[in-house]
Amino acid sequence: MVHFKNSIQLNFGECGLAASLGSLQVKYVNPVTKVCIIRVSRECHQKVWTAITMVRCIGKIPVSFNLLDVSGSIRACKTAALECDEAKFEQYKLAAGDRITPEIIQTVQTCFDKIRGLES
């Protein structure tokens, strides 16, 4: 979240940061599939989207963000994210094969339960 805030400030200044901070929330993160849901006000979504796209690394780890969906409600967004998450986990299972552990499966199931429980 700090990197998002820094990018907003760098690209849109103090006023852009102040306008965005009131509504910027990370609602969901899956550490296995790397899917997340970020909630922001309608007025600030383009600034936040642009700023997140400009983030190239977190710490010393290179990252790339891909927008899956822009929606007016958490319900529609969580549906799109859950479909993507499930598809990515199937790919992960195929790639990992025998190396997939019960802990990873439990982590993903917990994340799936969390996304299903997001407010509508």
mmCIF file of N, CA and C in Angstrom:
data_model
loop_
_atom_site.group_PDB
_atom_site.id
_atom_site.type_symbol
_atom_site.label_atom_id
_atom_site.label_comp_id
_atom_site.label_asym_id
_atom_site.label_seq_id
_atom_site.Cartn_x
_atom_site.Cartn_y
_atom_site.Cartn_z
ATOM 1 N N MET A 1 0.825 -1.190 0.000
ATOM 2 C CA MET A 1 0.000 0.000 0.000
ATOM 3 C C MET A 1 0.868 1.252 0.000
ATOM 4 N N VAL A 2 2.005 1.194 0.685
ATOM 5 C CA VAL A 2 2.908 2.347 0.741
ATOM 6 C C VAL A 2 3.395 2.705 -0.658
ATOM 7 N N HIS A 3 3.674 1.689 -1.470
ATOM 8 C CA HIS A 3 4.163 1.945 -2.824
ATOM 9 C C HIS A 3 3.081 2.593 -3.684
ATOM 10 N N PHE A 4 1.825 2.196 -3.474
ATOM 11 C CA PHE A 4 0.723 2.831 -4.196
ATOM 12 C C PHE A 4 0.627 4.305 -3.817
ATOM 13 N N LYS A 5 0.688 4.573 -2.520
ATOM 14 C CA LYS A 5 0.603 5.957 -2.038
ATOM 15 C C LYS A 5 1.757 6.794 -2.576
ATOM 16 N N ASN A 6 2.961 6.236 -2.550
ATOM 17 C CA ASN A 6 4.122 6.964 -3.074
ATOM 18 C C ASN A 6 3.966 7.264 -4.556
ATOM 19 N N SER A 7 3.437 6.321 -5.311
ATOM 20 C CA SER A 7 3.233 6.528 -6.739
ATOM 21 C C SER A 7 2.163 7.583 -7.005
ATOM 22 N N ILE A 8 1.099 7.578 -6.219
ATOM 23 C CA ILE A 8 0.060 8.610 -6.374
ATOM 24 C C ILE A 8 0.659 9.982 -6.105
ATOM 25 N N GLN A 9 1.441 10.097 -5.033
ATOM 26 C CA GLN A 9 2.051 11.383 -4.697
ATOM 27 C C GLN A 9 3.038 11.823 -5.772
ATOM 28 N N LEU A 10 3.849 10.912 -6.258
ATOM 29 C CA LEU A 10 4.835 11.241 -7.285
ATOM 30 C C LEU A 10 4.168 11.702 -8.576
ATOM 31 N N ASN A 11 3.097 11.029 -8.975
ATOM 32 C CA ASN A 11 2.454 11.318 -10.253
ATOM 33 C C ASN A 11 1.378 12.393 -10.194
ATOM 34 N N PHE A 12 0.761 12.598 -9.017
ATOM 35 C CA PHE A 12 -0.354 13.541 -8.923
ATOM 36 C C PHE A 12 -0.206 14.567 -7.811
ATOM 37 N N GLY A 13 0.900 14.529 -7.095
ATOM 38 C CA GLY A 13 1.173 15.522 -6.065
ATOM 39 C C GLY A 13 0.386 15.300 -4.785
ATOM 40 N N GLU A 14 0.574 16.251 -3.872
ATOM 41 C CA GLU A 14 -0.078 16.174 -2.556
ATOM 42 C C GLU A 14 -1.600 16.199 -2.668
ATOM 43 N N CYS A 15 -2.123 17.031 -3.573
ATOM 44 C CA CYS A 15 -3.585 17.119 -3.720
ATOM 45 C C CYS A 15 -4.167 15.811 -4.244
ATOM 46 N N GLY A 16 -3.504 15.204 -5.217
ATOM 47 C CA GLY A 16 -3.954 13.918 -5.740
ATOM 48 C C GLY A 16 -3.918 12.840 -4.680
ATOM 49 N N LEU A 17 -2.859 12.855 -3.868
ATOM 50 C CA LEU A 17 -2.742 11.881 -2.788
ATOM 51 C C LEU A 17 -3.841 12.088 -1.752
ATOM 52 N N ALA A 18 -4.045 13.328 -1.347
ATOM 53 C CA ALA A 18 -5.064 13.628 -0.336
ATOM 54 C C ALA A 18 -6.461 13.238 -0.829
ATOM 55 N N ALA A 19 -6.744 13.493 -2.102
ATOM 56 C CA ALA A 19 -8.056 13.151 -2.651
ATOM 57 C C ALA A 19 -8.271 11.640 -2.705
ATOM 58 N N SER A 20 -7.210 10.899 -2.944
ATOM 59 C CA SER A 20 -7.318 9.447 -3.098
ATOM 60 C C SER A 20 -7.323 8.692 -1.780
ATOM 61 N N LEU A 21 -6.621 9.200 -0.784
ATOM 62 C CA LEU A 21 -6.452 8.456 0.464
ATOM 63 C C LEU A 21 -7.748 8.196 1.213
ATOM 64 N N GLY A 22 -8.711 9.085 1.063
ATOM 65 C CA GLY A 22 -9.967 8.914 1.782
ATOM 66 C C GLY A 22 -10.719 7.650 1.404
ATOM 67 N N SER A 23 -10.526 7.176 0.183
ATOM 68 C CA SER A 23 -11.293 6.008 -0.263
ATOM 69 C C SER A 23 -10.425 4.810 -0.650
ATOM 70 N N LEU A 24 -9.125 4.948 -0.656
ATOM 71 C CA LEU A 24 -8.236 3.870 -1.095
ATOM 72 C C LEU A 24 -8.154 2.763 -0.045
ATOM 73 N N GLN A 25 -8.571 1.563 -0.429
ATOM 74 C CA GLN A 25 -8.530 0.406 0.473
ATOM 75 C C GLN A 25 -8.144 -0.840 -0.318
ATOM 76 N N VAL A 26 -7.242 -1.628 0.242
ATOM 77 C CA VAL A 26 -6.977 -2.954 -0.310
ATOM 78 C C VAL A 26 -7.948 -3.897 0.394
ATOM 79 N N LYS A 27 -8.891 -4.447 -0.355
ATOM 80 C CA LYS A 27 -9.950 -5.272 0.227
ATOM 81 C C LYS A 27 -9.593 -6.754 0.269
ATOM 82 N N TYR A 28 -8.705 -7.200 -0.635
ATOM 83 C CA TYR A 28 -8.424 -8.630 -0.745
ATOM 84 C C TYR A 28 -7.077 -8.827 -1.407
ATOM 85 N N VAL A 29 -6.303 -9.785 -0.898
ATOM 86 C CA VAL A 29 -5.029 -10.172 -1.511
ATOM 87 C C VAL A 29 -4.884 -11.682 -1.391
ATOM 88 N N ASN A 30 -4.546 -12.322 -2.499
ATOM 89 C CA ASN A 30 -4.241 -13.751 -2.484
ATOM 90 C C ASN A 30 -2.746 -13.898 -2.753
ATOM 91 N N PRO A 31 -1.960 -14.326 -1.760
ATOM 92 C CA PRO A 31 -0.510 -14.402 -1.933
ATOM 93 C C PRO A 31 -0.053 -15.503 -2.888
ATOM 94 N N VAL A 32 -0.912 -16.466 -3.173
ATOM 95 C CA VAL A 32 -0.533 -17.552 -4.079
ATOM 96 C C VAL A 32 -0.788 -17.155 -5.526
ATOM 97 N N THR A 33 -1.991 -16.670 -5.831
ATOM 98 C CA THR A 33 -2.337 -16.318 -7.212
ATOM 99 C C THR A 33 -1.997 -14.878 -7.561
ATOM 100 N N LYS A 34 -1.684 -14.071 -6.558
ATOM 101 C CA LYS A 34 -1.306 -12.659 -6.730
ATOM 102 C C LYS A 34 -2.461 -11.784 -7.230
ATOM 103 N N VAL A 35 -3.685 -12.166 -6.928
ATOM 104 C CA VAL A 35 -4.862 -11.370 -7.276
ATOM 105 C C VAL A 35 -5.218 -10.507 -6.078
ATOM 106 N N CYS A 36 -5.576 -9.242 -6.344
ATOM 107 C CA CYS A 36 -6.031 -8.381 -5.251
ATOM 108 C C CYS A 36 -7.194 -7.516 -5.722
ATOM 109 N N ILE A 37 -7.958 -7.044 -4.755
ATOM 110 C CA ILE A 37 -9.054 -6.109 -5.019
ATOM 111 C C ILE A 37 -8.725 -4.823 -4.284
ATOM 112 N N ILE A 38 -8.762 -3.726 -5.031
ATOM 113 C CA ILE A 38 -8.513 -2.405 -4.461
ATOM 114 C C ILE A 38 -9.778 -1.588 -4.656
ATOM 115 N N ARG A 39 -10.249 -0.997 -3.571
ATOM 116 C CA ARG A 39 -11.454 -0.166 -3.630
ATOM 117 C C ARG A 39 -11.048 1.297 -3.557
ATOM 118 N N VAL A 40 -11.658 2.099 -4.415
ATOM 119 C CA VAL A 40 -11.383 3.532 -4.446
ATOM 120 C C VAL A 40 -12.637 4.239 -4.961
ATOM 121 N N SER A 41 -12.763 5.498 -4.645
ATOM 122 C CA SER A 41 -13.951 6.242 -5.080
ATOM 123 C C SER A 41 -13.972 6.385 -6.603
ATOM 124 N N ARG A 42 -15.157 6.565 -7.115
ATOM 125 C CA ARG A 42 -15.348 6.741 -8.558
ATOM 126 C C ARG A 42 -14.550 7.938 -9.077
ATOM 127 N N GLU A 43 -14.491 8.995 -8.273
ATOM 128 C CA GLU A 43 -13.802 10.219 -8.702
ATOM 129 C C GLU A 43 -12.293 10.020 -8.838
ATOM 130 N N CYS A 44 -11.727 9.115 -8.055
ATOM 131 C CA CYS A 44 -10.268 8.951 -8.017
ATOM 132 C C CYS A 44 -9.773 7.694 -8.714
ATOM 133 N N HIS A 45 -10.653 6.901 -9.280
ATOM 134 C CA HIS A 45 -10.204 5.600 -9.781
ATOM 135 C C HIS A 45 -9.177 5.707 -10.904
ATOM 136 N N GLN A 46 -9.284 6.718 -11.763
ATOM 137 C CA GLN A 46 -8.312 6.833 -12.855
ATOM 138 C C GLN A 46 -6.927 7.219 -12.339
ATOM 139 N N LYS A 47 -6.874 8.093 -11.342
ATOM 140 C CA LYS A 47 -5.582 8.457 -10.746
ATOM 141 C C LYS A 47 -4.927 7.246 -10.094
ATOM 142 N N VAL A 48 -5.708 6.505 -9.325
ATOM 143 C CA VAL A 48 -5.165 5.336 -8.631
ATOM 144 C C VAL A 48 -4.745 4.273 -9.646
ATOM 145 N N TRP A 49 -5.546 4.043 -10.642
ATOM 146 C CA TRP A 49 -5.228 3.076 -11.694
ATOM 147 C C TRP A 49 -3.908 3.450 -12.364
ATOM 148 N N THR A 50 -3.774 4.711 -12.752
ATOM 149 C CA THR A 50 -2.543 5.179 -13.386
ATOM 150 C C THR A 50 -1.351 5.022 -12.458
ATOM 151 N N ALA A 51 -1.510 5.431 -11.214
ATOM 152 C CA ALA A 51 -0.403 5.363 -10.255
ATOM 153 C C ALA A 51 0.031 3.924 -10.002
ATOM 154 N N ILE A 52 -0.916 3.012 -9.885
ATOM 155 C CA ILE A 52 -0.574 1.606 -9.659
ATOM 156 C C ILE A 52 0.146 1.032 -10.875
ATOM 157 N N THR A 53 -0.282 1.426 -12.060
ATOM 158 C CA THR A 53 0.379 0.965 -13.281
ATOM 159 C C THR A 53 1.835 1.415 -13.330
ATOM 160 N N MET A 54 2.139 2.550 -12.711
ATOM 161 C CA MET A 54 3.501 3.090 -12.716
ATOM 162 C C MET A 54 4.434 2.405 -11.713
ATOM 163 N N VAL A 55 3.894 1.641 -10.773
ATOM 164 C CA VAL A 55 4.740 0.936 -9.804
ATOM 165 C C VAL A 55 5.464 -0.184 -10.546
ATOM 166 N N ARG A 56 6.781 -0.181 -10.486
ATOM 167 C CA ARG A 56 7.590 -1.170 -11.199
ATOM 168 C C ARG A 56 8.264 -2.176 -10.273
ATOM 169 N N CYS A 57 8.393 -1.823 -8.993
ATOM 170 C CA CYS A 57 8.972 -2.776 -8.048
ATOM 171 C C CYS A 57 8.437 -2.481 -6.652
ATOM 172 N N ILE A 58 8.383 -3.528 -5.860
ATOM 173 C CA ILE A 58 8.029 -3.408 -4.452
ATOM 174 C C ILE A 58 9.224 -3.961 -3.702
ATOM 175 N N GLY A 59 9.887 -3.077 -2.981
ATOM 176 C CA GLY A 59 11.177 -3.443 -2.414
ATOM 177 C C GLY A 59 12.140 -3.614 -3.571
ATOM 178 N N LYS A 60 12.777 -4.749 -3.653
ATOM 179 C CA LYS A 60 13.676 -5.031 -4.774
ATOM 180 C C LYS A 60 13.077 -6.058 -5.728
ATOM 181 N N ILE A 61 11.790 -6.316 -5.558
ATOM 182 C CA ILE A 61 11.125 -7.322 -6.389
ATOM 183 C C ILE A 61 10.386 -6.622 -7.531
ATOM 184 N N PRO A 62 10.717 -6.941 -8.791
ATOM 185 C CA PRO A 62 10.001 -6.343 -9.918
ATOM 186 C C PRO A 62 8.546 -6.829 -9.956
ATOM 187 N N VAL A 63 7.638 -5.915 -10.251
ATOM 188 C CA VAL A 63 6.215 -6.257 -10.322
ATOM 189 C C VAL A 63 5.594 -5.652 -11.573
ATOM 190 N N SER A 64 4.480 -6.216 -11.968
ATOM 191 C CA SER A 64 3.688 -5.693 -13.070
ATOM 192 C C SER A 64 2.221 -5.886 -12.696
ATOM 193 N N PHE A 65 1.439 -4.835 -12.780
ATOM 194 C CA PHE A 65 0.026 -4.902 -12.425
ATOM 195 C C PHE A 65 -0.820 -4.950 -13.687
ATOM 196 N N ASN A 66 -1.813 -5.818 -13.690
ATOM 197 C CA ASN A 66 -2.765 -5.935 -14.787
ATOM 198 C C ASN A 66 -4.162 -5.703 -14.233
ATOM 199 N N LEU A 67 -4.884 -4.785 -14.826
ATOM 200 C CA LEU A 67 -6.249 -4.506 -14.394
ATOM 201 C C LEU A 67 -7.180 -5.570 -14.960
ATOM 202 N N LEU A 68 -7.926 -6.223 -14.091
ATOM 203 C CA LEU A 68 -8.869 -7.252 -14.519
ATOM 204 C C LEU A 68 -10.265 -6.699 -14.730
ATOM 205 N N ASP A 69 -10.662 -5.741 -13.886
ATOM 206 C CA ASP A 69 -12.040 -5.278 -13.927
ATOM 207 C C ASP A 69 -12.160 -3.928 -13.237
ATOM 208 N N VAL A 70 -12.996 -3.071 -13.772
ATOM 209 C CA VAL A 70 -13.406 -1.841 -13.094
ATOM 210 C C VAL A 70 -14.908 -1.970 -12.924
ATOM 211 N N SER A 71 -15.361 -1.831 -11.697
ATOM 212 C CA SER A 71 -16.765 -2.081 -11.422
ATOM 213 C C SER A 71 -17.309 -1.051 -10.454
ATOM 214 N N GLY A 72 -18.599 -0.869 -10.488
ATOM 215 C CA GLY A 72 -19.249 0.058 -9.578
ATOM 216 C C GLY A 72 -19.636 -0.565 -8.252
ATOM 217 N N SER A 73 -19.425 -1.876 -8.114
ATOM 218 C CA SER A 73 -19.790 -2.529 -6.855
ATOM 219 C C SER A 73 -18.777 -3.610 -6.506
ATOM 220 N N ILE A 74 -18.657 -3.870 -5.219
ATOM 221 C CA ILE A 74 -17.780 -4.940 -4.748
ATOM 222 C C ILE A 74 -18.309 -6.291 -5.237
ATOM 223 N N ARG A 75 -19.617 -6.447 -5.303
ATOM 224 C CA ARG A 75 -20.203 -7.726 -5.727
ATOM 225 C C ARG A 75 -19.719 -8.116 -7.125
ATOM 226 N N ALA A 76 -19.798 -7.203 -8.078
ATOM 227 C CA ALA A 76 -19.354 -7.504 -9.442
ATOM 228 C C ALA A 76 -17.846 -7.721 -9.496
ATOM 229 N N CYS A 77 -17.124 -6.932 -8.743
ATOM 230 C CA CYS A 77 -15.670 -7.041 -8.727
ATOM 231 C C CYS A 77 -15.222 -8.363 -8.109
ATOM 232 N N LYS A 78 -15.860 -8.763 -7.027
ATOM 233 C CA LYS A 78 -15.448 -10.015 -6.379
ATOM 234 C C LYS A 78 -15.780 -11.214 -7.252
ATOM 235 N N THR A 79 -16.854 -11.136 -8.043
ATOM 236 C CA THR A 79 -17.180 -12.219 -8.971
ATOM 237 C C THR A 79 -16.083 -12.377 -10.015
ATOM 238 N N ALA A 80 -15.651 -11.256 -10.603
ATOM 239 C CA ALA A 80 -14.576 -11.301 -11.597
ATOM 240 C C ALA A 80 -13.270 -11.779 -10.972
ATOM 241 N N ALA A 81 -12.970 -11.300 -9.774
ATOM 242 C CA ALA A 81 -11.727 -11.691 -9.102
ATOM 243 C C ALA A 81 -11.743 -13.166 -8.727
ATOM 244 N N LEU A 82 -12.879 -13.671 -8.280
ATOM 245 C CA LEU A 82 -12.973 -15.080 -7.895
ATOM 246 C C LEU A 82 -12.786 -15.990 -9.109
ATOM 247 N N GLU A 83 -13.391 -15.629 -10.233
ATOM 248 C CA GLU A 83 -13.209 -16.410 -11.461
ATOM 249 C C GLU A 83 -11.738 -16.437 -11.868
ATOM 250 N N CYS A 84 -11.094 -15.283 -11.823
ATOM 251 C CA CYS A 84 -9.679 -15.194 -12.178
ATOM 252 C C CYS A 84 -8.827 -15.982 -11.191
ATOM 253 N N ASP A 85 -9.112 -15.817 -9.911
ATOM 254 C CA ASP A 85 -8.369 -16.510 -8.859
ATOM 255 C C ASP A 85 -8.448 -18.030 -9.031
ATOM 256 N N GLU A 86 -9.650 -18.528 -9.276
ATOM 257 C CA GLU A 86 -9.823 -19.973 -9.439
ATOM 258 C C GLU A 86 -9.076 -20.487 -10.666
ATOM 259 N N ALA A 87 -9.140 -19.743 -11.768
ATOM 260 C CA ALA A 87 -8.420 -20.145 -12.984
ATOM 261 C C ALA A 87 -6.908 -20.119 -12.765
ATOM 262 N N LYS A 88 -6.421 -19.079 -12.089
ATOM 263 C CA LYS A 88 -4.983 -18.989 -11.825
ATOM 264 C C LYS A 88 -4.511 -20.094 -10.885
ATOM 265 N N PHE A 89 -5.343 -20.467 -9.927
ATOM 266 C CA PHE A 89 -4.953 -21.543 -9.020
ATOM 267 C C PHE A 89 -4.906 -22.884 -9.756
ATOM 268 N N GLU A 90 -5.819 -23.103 -10.692
ATOM 269 C CA GLU A 90 -5.765 -24.331 -11.498
ATOM 270 C C GLU A 90 -4.461 -24.387 -12.289
ATOM 271 N N GLN A 91 -4.047 -23.258 -12.875
ATOM 272 C CA GLN A 91 -2.767 -23.203 -13.587
ATOM 273 C C GLN A 91 -1.612 -23.465 -12.634
ATOM 274 N N TYR A 92 -1.688 -22.876 -11.450
ATOM 275 C CA TYR A 92 -0.650 -23.062 -10.437
ATOM 276 C C TYR A 92 -0.526 -24.541 -10.068
ATOM 277 N N LYS A 93 -1.666 -25.217 -9.869
ATOM 278 C CA LYS A 93 -1.640 -26.638 -9.504
ATOM 279 C C LYS A 93 -1.008 -27.478 -10.608
ATOM 280 N N LEU A 94 -1.316 -27.155 -11.862
ATOM 281 C CA LEU A 94 -0.719 -27.894 -12.975
ATOM 282 C C LEU A 94 0.790 -27.683 -13.036
ATOM 283 N N ALA A 95 1.220 -26.447 -12.825
ATOM 284 C CA ALA A 95 2.653 -26.138 -12.881
ATOM 285 C C ALA A 95 3.404 -26.715 -11.684
ATOM 286 N N ALA A 96 2.792 -26.680 -10.510
ATOM 287 C CA ALA A 96 3.465 -27.141 -9.294
ATOM 288 C C ALA A 96 3.485 -28.662 -9.189
ATOM 289 N N GLY A 97 2.469 -29.301 -9.710
ATOM 290 C CA GLY A 97 2.421 -30.761 -9.664
ATOM 291 C C GLY A 97 2.482 -31.291 -8.243
ATOM 292 N N ASP A 98 3.458 -32.172 -7.989
ATOM 293 C CA ASP A 98 3.608 -32.802 -6.673
ATOM 294 C C ASP A 98 4.148 -31.855 -5.611
ATOM 295 N N ARG A 99 4.665 -30.720 -6.011
ATOM 296 C CA ARG A 99 5.268 -29.788 -5.051
ATOM 297 C C ARG A 99 4.240 -28.956 -4.295
ATOM 298 N N ILE A 100 2.985 -29.050 -4.677
ATOM 299 C CA ILE A 100 1.954 -28.277 -3.976
ATOM 300 C C ILE A 100 1.726 -28.901 -2.593
ATOM 301 N N THR A 101 1.745 -28.047 -1.583
ATOM 302 C CA THR A 101 1.643 -28.528 -0.202
ATOM 303 C C THR A 101 0.231 -28.312 0.344
ATOM 304 N N PRO A 102 -0.129 -29.043 1.381
ATOM 305 C CA PRO A 102 -1.432 -28.814 2.023
ATOM 306 C C PRO A 102 -1.564 -27.392 2.566
ATOM 307 N N GLU A 103 -0.445 -26.797 2.985
ATOM 308 C CA GLU A 103 -0.481 -25.415 3.488
ATOM 309 C C GLU A 103 -0.885 -24.442 2.383
ATOM 310 N N ILE A 104 -0.367 -24.658 1.172
ATOM 311 C CA ILE A 104 -0.728 -23.789 0.044
ATOM 312 C C ILE A 104 -2.205 -23.959 -0.279
ATOM 313 N N ILE A 105 -2.667 -25.180 -0.311
ATOM 314 C CA ILE A 105 -4.086 -25.428 -0.595
ATOM 315 C C ILE A 105 -4.962 -24.766 0.466
ATOM 316 N N GLN A 106 -4.569 -24.874 1.728
ATOM 317 C CA GLN A 106 -5.328 -24.245 2.815
ATOM 318 C C GLN A 106 -5.323 -22.726 2.684
ATOM 319 N N THR A 107 -4.166 -22.150 2.337
ATOM 320 C CA THR A 107 -4.063 -20.696 2.153
ATOM 321 C C THR A 107 -5.007 -20.225 1.058
ATOM 322 N N VAL A 108 -5.013 -20.936 -0.058
ATOM 323 C CA VAL A 108 -5.873 -20.551 -1.180
ATOM 324 C C VAL A 108 -7.343 -20.706 -0.804
ATOM 325 N N GLN A 109 -7.704 -21.777 -0.134
ATOM 326 C CA GLN A 109 -9.096 -21.965 0.279
ATOM 327 C C GLN A 109 -9.540 -20.865 1.244
ATOM 328 N N THR A 110 -8.643 -20.474 2.141
ATOM 329 C CA THR A 110 -8.940 -19.367 3.058
ATOM 330 C C THR A 110 -9.165 -18.079 2.276
ATOM 331 N N CYS A 111 -8.334 -17.846 1.261
ATOM 332 C CA CYS A 111 -8.499 -16.652 0.424
ATOM 333 C C CYS A 111 -9.814 -16.698 -0.339
ATOM 334 N N PHE A 112 -10.156 -17.858 -0.894
ATOM 335 C CA PHE A 112 -11.431 -17.990 -1.601
ATOM 336 C C PHE A 112 -12.602 -17.696 -0.662
ATOM 337 N N ASP A 113 -12.537 -18.212 0.554
ATOM 338 C CA ASP A 113 -13.594 -17.941 1.534
ATOM 339 C C ASP A 113 -13.667 -16.454 1.861
ATOM 340 N N LYS A 114 -12.501 -15.828 1.964
ATOM 341 C CA LYS A 114 -12.463 -14.400 2.280
ATOM 342 C C LYS A 114 -13.092 -13.574 1.159
ATOM 343 N N ILE A 115 -12.773 -13.901 -0.087
ATOM 344 C CA ILE A 115 -13.332 -13.130 -1.202
ATOM 345 C C ILE A 115 -14.844 -13.338 -1.294
ATOM 346 N N ARG A 116 -15.307 -14.541 -1.021
ATOM 347 C CA ARG A 116 -16.759 -14.794 -1.036
ATOM 348 C C ARG A 116 -17.473 -14.018 0.064
ATOM 349 N N GLY A 117 -16.762 -13.729 1.145
ATOM 350 C CA GLY A 117 -17.355 -13.028 2.278
ATOM 351 C C GLY A 117 -17.289 -11.514 2.207
ATOM 352 N N LEU A 118 -16.668 -10.966 1.151
ATOM 353 C CA LEU A 118 -16.616 -9.503 1.033
ATOM 354 C C LEU A 118 -18.026 -8.937 0.968
ATOM 355 N N GLU A 119 -18.187 -7.742 1.544
ATOM 356 C CA GLU A 119 -19.521 -7.127 1.560
ATOM 357 C C GLU A 119 -20.001 -6.848 0.143
ATOM 358 N N SER A 120 -21.287 -6.913 -0.030
ATOM 359 C CA SER A 120 -21.887 -6.710 -1.351
ATOM 360 C C SER A 120 -22.223 -5.265 -1.577
#
